[in-house]
């Protein structure tokens, strides 16, 4: 009966015949006596008809070949792991996907304002305020001595916020008024407050954000005063935005350092956490009761609220 090799392998008897024939041919071969001596294949008793060659067990006698096989079995997995790792590193790159968003906020881009020495910005703001204040004093003195209102009109049209200036298109007064003081006591009080509190706020925020806080306070103060006096009091009052800008700085300082002690009128000590709500409530009261005073209380309220809001925005961003 003629049978092919696959037919023999499909039956259990064929597997035994194939094994005896294959083992006998190896033992009788004269090509390599050492290989014939160390190679012996024996089928397991539980071999099934459809078992593959993976089911065969290789039994080797205790000869010098056994350590070699054991060392290969030990090092082979390491070699395969090394090959898989190097192959993956060569064919895969950790490139972020276009739709990937990190949970961490991206780092801030460096601002050229932050590269400037903070003392330069600090002194510049004081110098501009002092210069505009001296211009107001010179305009007042000139008008009293020569009755020439030219400088006075220039300052009124370019450094005060009122309904006439805004409706006439002089909207830059929202910025220039942030450096305007007209009265001596007003300029002295705001100047000393700015001198003691601005450096600490500048260290917390940096130069760029400090300027943002300063102009935000001045603009918010002027807009609050403009809207309040126009639509609530029905009065045309001019506003200096410098008070609002400096009060925004004071409010931020009080929120950032609530345990700091303030000196009211430079005499009475008061913690910052009590000073800020106290002065805010006082200015709100003066605005509502229409107390006859030269101080723009509504502008003060707008400046302090902007400083508090800026602090809350900073805390919300955790920056």
Tab-separated table of C-alpha atoms in Angstrom:
chain	number	residue	atom	x	y	z
A	1	UNK	CA	0.000	0.000	0.000
A	2	UNK	CA	1.494	3.308	-1.116
A	3	UNK	CA	1.207	6.156	1.439
A	4	UNK	CA	2.623	9.594	1.324
A	5	UNK	CA	4.384	11.289	4.203
A	6	UNK	CA	1.374	13.467	5.176
A	7	UNK	CA	-0.854	10.375	5.254
A	8	UNK	CA	1.520	8.687	7.601
A	9	UNK	CA	1.621	11.733	9.853
A	10	UNK	CA	-2.203	11.854	10.087
A	11	UNK	CA	-2.358	8.523	11.931
A	12	UNK	CA	-0.894	7.519	15.255
A	13	UNK	CA	0.702	4.405	13.829
A	14	UNK	CA	2.199	6.456	11.047
A	15	UNK	CA	3.764	8.749	13.531
A	16	UNK	CA	5.415	5.774	15.317
A	17	UNK	CA	6.683	4.355	12.054
A	18	UNK	CA	8.023	7.719	10.988
A	19	UNK	CA	9.734	8.178	14.329
A	20	UNK	CA	11.450	4.752	14.315
A	21	UNK	CA	12.577	5.220	10.723
A	22	UNK	CA	13.851	8.743	11.349
A	23	UNK	CA	15.708	7.758	14.555
A	24	UNK	CA	17.291	4.689	12.909
A	25	UNK	CA	18.515	6.744	9.952
A	26	UNK	CA	20.130	9.268	12.271
A	27	UNK	CA	21.855	6.644	14.415
A	28	UNK	CA	23.188	4.803	11.384
A	29	UNK	CA	24.412	7.987	9.733
A	30	UNK	CA	28.164	8.479	9.693
A	31	UNK	CA	28.075	12.249	8.920
A	32	UNK	CA	28.141	13.397	12.494
A	33	UNK	CA	28.554	10.848	15.282
A	34	UNK	CA	28.280	13.446	18.021
A	35	UNK	CA	25.001	14.816	16.715
A	36	UNK	CA	23.625	11.273	16.363
A	37	UNK	CA	24.602	10.494	19.913
A	38	UNK	CA	22.946	13.637	21.396
A	39	UNK	CA	19.747	13.700	19.323
A	40	UNK	CA	16.965	11.354	20.252
A	41	UNK	CA	13.302	11.999	19.604
A	42	UNK	CA	10.641	10.173	21.482
A	43	UNK	CA	6.909	10.618	21.148
A	44	UNK	CA	4.824	11.219	24.242
A	45	UNK	CA	2.315	8.457	25.190
A	46	UNK	CA	-0.615	10.951	25.051
A	47	UNK	CA	0.017	12.071	21.473
A	48	UNK	CA	-3.210	12.607	19.532
A	49	UNK	CA	-3.686	11.995	15.798
A	50	UNK	CA	-3.874	15.724	14.931
A	51	UNK	CA	-1.017	16.838	17.158
A	52	UNK	CA	1.646	18.972	15.560
A	53	UNK	CA	5.404	18.819	15.876
A	54	UNK	CA	5.117	21.310	18.752
A	55	UNK	CA	3.764	18.452	20.871
A	56	UNK	CA	7.019	16.488	20.542
A	57	UNK	CA	9.363	16.602	23.497
A	58	UNK	CA	13.090	16.739	23.074
A	59	UNK	CA	14.994	14.655	25.609
A	60	UNK	CA	18.728	15.050	25.804
A	61	UNK	CA	21.057	13.024	27.933
A	62	UNK	CA	23.192	14.659	30.582
A	63	UNK	CA	26.059	15.588	28.293
A	64	UNK	CA	27.990	18.742	27.591
A	65	UNK	CA	25.263	19.900	25.184
A	66	UNK	CA	22.706	20.478	27.973
A	67	UNK	CA	24.373	23.645	29.388
A	68	UNK	CA	24.427	25.096	25.879
A	69	UNK	CA	20.690	24.509	25.415
A	70	UNK	CA	19.926	25.980	28.858
A	71	UNK	CA	21.990	29.080	28.171
A	72	UNK	CA	20.218	29.542	24.858
A	73	UNK	CA	16.822	29.185	26.534
A	74	UNK	CA	17.889	31.847	29.045
A	75	UNK	CA	19.333	34.396	26.625
A	76	UNK	CA	16.881	33.901	23.764
A	77	UNK	CA	13.944	35.734	25.429
A	78	UNK	CA	16.235	38.657	26.235
A	79	UNK	CA	17.430	38.820	22.652
A	80	UNK	CA	13.845	38.745	21.366
A	81	UNK	CA	12.779	41.466	23.830
A	82	UNK	CA	15.730	43.638	22.787
A	83	UNK	CA	14.868	43.167	19.113
A	84	UNK	CA	11.207	44.059	19.669
A	85	UNK	CA	12.142	47.182	21.663
A	86	UNK	CA	14.645	48.450	19.152
A	87	UNK	CA	12.282	47.716	16.280
A	88	UNK	CA	9.479	49.649	17.937
A	89	UNK	CA	11.732	52.597	18.702
A	90	UNK	CA	12.850	52.665	15.112
A	91	UNK	CA	9.350	52.546	13.631
A	92	UNK	CA	7.239	54.401	16.237
A	93	UNK	CA	7.599	57.989	17.364
A	94	UNK	CA	5.721	59.732	20.140
A	95	UNK	CA	4.236	62.533	18.063
A	96	UNK	CA	1.318	64.387	19.727
A	97	UNK	CA	-1.904	64.193	17.837
A	98	UNK	CA	-3.504	67.308	16.454
A	99	UNK	CA	-6.532	66.960	18.698
A	100	UNK	CA	-4.555	66.241	21.872
A	101	UNK	CA	-4.906	68.721	24.695
A	102	UNK	CA	-2.769	68.592	27.784
A	103	UNK	CA	-4.347	69.079	31.187
A	104	UNK	CA	-1.558	71.476	32.107
A	105	UNK	CA	-1.795	75.026	30.767
A	106	UNK	CA	0.828	75.957	28.177
A	107	UNK	CA	3.729	78.016	29.471
A	108	UNK	CA	3.432	81.756	29.179
A	109	UNK	CA	5.289	83.389	26.342
A	110	UNK	CA	7.945	85.830	27.547
A	111	UNK	CA	6.797	89.444	27.432
A	112	UNK	CA	9.228	92.225	26.650
A	113	UNK	CA	7.718	94.294	29.457
A	114	UNK	CA	8.641	91.603	31.981
A	115	UNK	CA	12.264	91.791	30.869
A	116	UNK	CA	12.439	95.430	31.997
A	117	UNK	CA	13.539	96.212	35.516
A	118	UNK	CA	10.419	96.731	37.633
A	119	UNK	CA	11.905	99.814	39.259
A	120	UNK	CA	11.967	101.523	35.877
A	121	UNK	CA	8.212	101.089	35.422
A	122	UNK	CA	7.552	102.017	39.052
A	123	UNK	CA	9.534	105.265	38.855
A	124	UNK	CA	8.117	106.093	35.410
A	125	UNK	CA	4.516	105.930	36.665
A	126	UNK	CA	5.355	108.182	39.613
A	127	UNK	CA	7.229	110.606	37.339
A	128	UNK	CA	4.335	110.873	34.854
A	129	UNK	CA	1.841	111.462	37.673
A	130	UNK	CA	4.106	114.099	39.177
A	131	UNK	CA	4.623	115.769	35.795
A	132	UNK	CA	0.889	115.990	35.045
A	133	UNK	CA	0.262	117.272	38.561
A	134	UNK	CA	2.840	120.036	38.039
A	135	UNK	CA	1.161	120.947	34.742
A	136	UNK	CA	-2.159	121.349	36.572
A	137	UNK	CA	-0.516	123.592	39.146
A	138	UNK	CA	1.158	125.622	36.423
A	139	UNK	CA	-2.129	126.009	34.526
A	140	UNK	CA	-3.878	127.181	37.691
A	141	UNK	CA	-1.118	129.639	38.513
A	142	UNK	CA	-0.997	130.972	34.940
A	143	UNK	CA	-4.727	131.541	34.814
A	144	UNK	CA	-4.713	133.333	38.167
A	145	UNK	CA	-1.863	135.647	37.214
A	146	UNK	CA	-2.360	136.262	33.485
A	147	UNK	CA	-5.933	135.063	32.903
A	148	UNK	CA	-4.632	132.848	30.115
A	149	UNK	CA	-6.673	129.612	30.086
A	150	UNK	CA	-4.764	127.956	27.223
A	151	UNK	CA	-2.911	125.365	29.324
A	152	UNK	CA	-5.944	124.812	31.507
A	153	UNK	CA	-8.162	124.078	28.497
A	154	UNK	CA	-5.536	121.715	27.071
A	155	UNK	CA	-5.397	119.698	30.284
A	156	UNK	CA	-9.179	119.703	30.642
A	157	UNK	CA	-9.653	118.367	27.104
A	158	UNK	CA	-6.920	115.725	27.317
A	159	UNK	CA	-6.553	114.605	30.947
A	160	UNK	CA	-10.111	114.570	32.308
A	161	UNK	CA	-12.951	112.125	31.661
A	162	UNK	CA	-16.343	113.749	31.230
A	163	UNK	CA	-19.324	113.366	28.976
A	164	UNK	CA	-18.239	116.199	26.687
A	165	UNK	CA	-14.799	114.751	26.006
A	166	UNK	CA	-16.129	111.250	25.290
A	167	UNK	CA	-18.924	112.422	22.982
A	168	UNK	CA	-16.442	114.699	21.193
A	169	UNK	CA	-14.255	111.696	20.331
A	170	UNK	CA	-11.492	112.306	22.859
A	171	UNK	CA	-11.617	108.738	24.135
A	172	UNK	CA	-7.879	108.748	24.864
A	173	UNK	CA	-8.749	110.608	28.048
A	174	UNK	CA	-9.659	107.191	29.505
A	175	UNK	CA	-5.909	106.452	29.402
A	176	UNK	CA	-4.368	109.854	30.060
A	177	UNK	CA	-6.622	110.480	33.071
A	178	UNK	CA	-4.908	107.515	34.784
A	179	UNK	CA	-1.967	109.880	35.444
A	180	UNK	CA	-3.915	112.971	36.418
A	181	UNK	CA	-4.073	114.576	39.884
A	182	UNK	CA	-5.207	118.131	40.440
A	183	UNK	CA	-5.296	118.665	44.214
A	184	UNK	CA	-2.234	118.584	46.449
A	185	UNK	CA	-3.745	116.409	49.177
A	186	UNK	CA	-5.171	114.019	46.601
A	187	UNK	CA	-1.826	113.593	44.849
A	188	UNK	CA	0.044	113.215	48.154
A	189	UNK	CA	-2.268	110.534	49.568
A	190	UNK	CA	-2.388	108.508	46.333
A	191	UNK	CA	1.339	108.896	45.750
A	192	UNK	CA	2.288	107.570	49.185
A	193	UNK	CA	-0.173	104.661	48.887
A	194	UNK	CA	1.232	103.746	45.489
A	195	UNK	CA	4.796	104.032	46.756
A	196	UNK	CA	4.282	101.509	49.576
A	197	UNK	CA	1.991	98.991	47.858
A	198	UNK	CA	2.854	98.954	44.150
A	199	UNK	CA	6.233	97.130	44.524
A	200	UNK	CA	4.606	94.152	46.276
A	201	UNK	CA	1.856	93.890	43.669
A	202	UNK	CA	4.424	94.168	40.894
A	203	UNK	CA	6.392	91.256	42.334
A	204	UNK	CA	3.258	89.112	42.407
A	205	UNK	CA	1.993	89.981	38.921
A	206	UNK	CA	5.038	90.980	36.920
A	207	UNK	CA	5.413	94.166	34.913
A	208	UNK	CA	2.937	93.430	32.119
A	209	UNK	CA	0.067	92.321	34.333
A	210	UNK	CA	0.719	95.104	36.795
A	211	UNK	CA	0.287	97.653	34.025
A	212	UNK	CA	-2.874	95.821	33.000
A	213	UNK	CA	-4.194	96.150	36.554
A	214	UNK	CA	-3.227	99.830	36.728
A	215	UNK	CA	-4.949	100.827	33.480
A	216	UNK	CA	-7.925	98.567	34.189
A	217	UNK	CA	-8.463	100.344	37.502
A	218	UNK	CA	-8.172	103.776	35.924
A	219	UNK	CA	-10.514	103.008	33.019
A	220	UNK	CA	-13.063	101.217	35.225
A	221	UNK	CA	-13.009	104.141	37.627
A	222	UNK	CA	-13.606	106.689	34.872
A	223	UNK	CA	-16.390	104.680	33.208
A	224	UNK	CA	-18.132	104.072	36.547
A	225	UNK	CA	-17.968	107.751	37.388
A	226	UNK	CA	-19.163	108.763	33.924
A	227	UNK	CA	-22.162	106.432	33.900
A	228	UNK	CA	-23.128	107.046	37.539
A	229	UNK	CA	-22.985	110.830	37.352
A	230	UNK	CA	-24.639	111.012	33.946
A	231	UNK	CA	-27.559	108.626	34.389
A	232	UNK	CA	-28.061	108.560	38.165
A	233	UNK	CA	-27.095	112.003	39.407
A	234	UNK	CA	-27.731	113.731	36.064
A	235	UNK	CA	-24.650	115.827	36.549
A	236	UNK	CA	-21.622	116.502	34.364
A	237	UNK	CA	-18.646	115.814	36.618
A	238	UNK	CA	-15.087	115.448	35.395
A	239	UNK	CA	-13.096	112.508	36.725
A	240	UNK	CA	-9.400	111.868	37.338
A	241	UNK	CA	-8.674	108.190	36.698
A	242	UNK	CA	-5.440	108.081	38.718
A	243	UNK	CA	-7.342	107.559	41.973
A	244	UNK	CA	-9.122	104.527	40.546
A	245	UNK	CA	-5.859	103.073	39.203
A	246	UNK	CA	-4.119	103.396	42.560
A	247	UNK	CA	-7.152	102.118	44.489
A	248	UNK	CA	-7.209	99.057	42.224
A	249	UNK	CA	-3.583	98.445	43.234
A	250	UNK	CA	-4.482	98.867	46.910
A	251	UNK	CA	-7.467	96.490	46.578
A	252	UNK	CA	-5.328	93.835	44.909
A	253	UNK	CA	-2.686	94.211	47.621
A	254	UNK	CA	-5.306	93.826	50.359
A	255	UNK	CA	-6.678	90.663	48.718
A	256	UNK	CA	-3.226	89.153	48.202
A	257	UNK	CA	-1.948	90.046	51.695
A	258	UNK	CA	-5.058	90.216	53.908
A	259	UNK	CA	-3.096	90.148	57.179
A	260	UNK	CA	-1.055	93.210	56.342
A	261	UNK	CA	-1.631	96.192	58.623
A	262	UNK	CA	-2.705	99.456	56.983
A	263	UNK	CA	-2.349	102.840	58.695
A	264	UNK	CA	-5.493	104.916	58.148
A	265	UNK	CA	-4.397	108.535	57.747
A	266	UNK	CA	-0.922	107.108	58.492
A	267	UNK	CA	-1.866	106.798	62.178
A	268	UNK	CA	-4.660	104.268	62.878
A	269	UNK	CA	-3.617	100.622	62.342
A	270	UNK	CA	-6.100	98.377	60.575
A	271	UNK	CA	-5.734	94.907	59.004
A	272	UNK	CA	-6.111	94.762	55.241
A	273	UNK	CA	-9.031	92.328	55.379
A	274	UNK	CA	-11.023	94.942	57.370
A	275	UNK	CA	-9.711	98.069	55.622
A	276	UNK	CA	-10.814	97.114	52.111
A	277	UNK	CA	-14.504	96.361	52.796
A	278	UNK	CA	-14.650	99.340	55.145
A	279	UNK	CA	-13.390	101.895	52.624
A	280	UNK	CA	-15.510	100.302	49.890
A	281	UNK	CA	-18.671	100.582	51.979
A	282	UNK	CA	-17.793	104.182	52.867
A	283	UNK	CA	-17.425	105.229	49.212
A	284	UNK	CA	-20.630	103.426	48.234
A	285	UNK	CA	-22.449	105.332	50.959
A	286	UNK	CA	-21.060	108.668	49.799
A	287	UNK	CA	-22.028	107.907	46.199
A	288	UNK	CA	-25.624	106.994	47.044
A	289	UNK	CA	-26.289	109.754	49.588
A	290	UNK	CA	-24.940	112.425	47.219
A	291	UNK	CA	-22.673	113.893	49.839
A	292	UNK	CA	-21.287	117.198	48.649
A	293	UNK	CA	-17.622	116.462	48.335
A	294	UNK	CA	-14.898	117.069	45.783
A	295	UNK	CA	-13.967	113.394	45.852
A	296	UNK	CA	-15.370	111.196	43.077
A	297	UNK	CA	-16.675	108.397	45.301
A	298	UNK	CA	-18.263	106.483	42.423
A	299	UNK	CA	-14.905	106.390	40.662
A	300	UNK	CA	-13.287	105.036	43.818
A	301	UNK	CA	-15.842	102.225	43.941
A	302	UNK	CA	-15.151	101.307	40.313
A	303	UNK	CA	-11.400	101.244	40.927
A	304	UNK	CA	-11.603	99.029	44.019
A	305	UNK	CA	-14.029	96.595	42.387
A	306	UNK	CA	-11.718	96.242	39.402
A	307	UNK	CA	-8.798	95.414	41.715
A	308	UNK	CA	-10.847	92.770	43.525
A	309	UNK	CA	-12.033	91.322	40.213
A	310	UNK	CA	-8.469	91.204	38.868
A	311	UNK	CA	-7.347	89.272	41.946
A	312	UNK	CA	-10.197	86.770	41.579
A	313	UNK	CA	-9.321	86.322	37.903
A	314	UNK	CA	-5.703	85.638	38.802
A	315	UNK	CA	-6.676	83.110	41.471
A	316	UNK	CA	-9.073	81.375	39.053
A	317	UNK	CA	-6.243	80.974	36.532
A	318	UNK	CA	-3.860	79.761	39.254
A	319	UNK	CA	-1.163	82.116	37.798
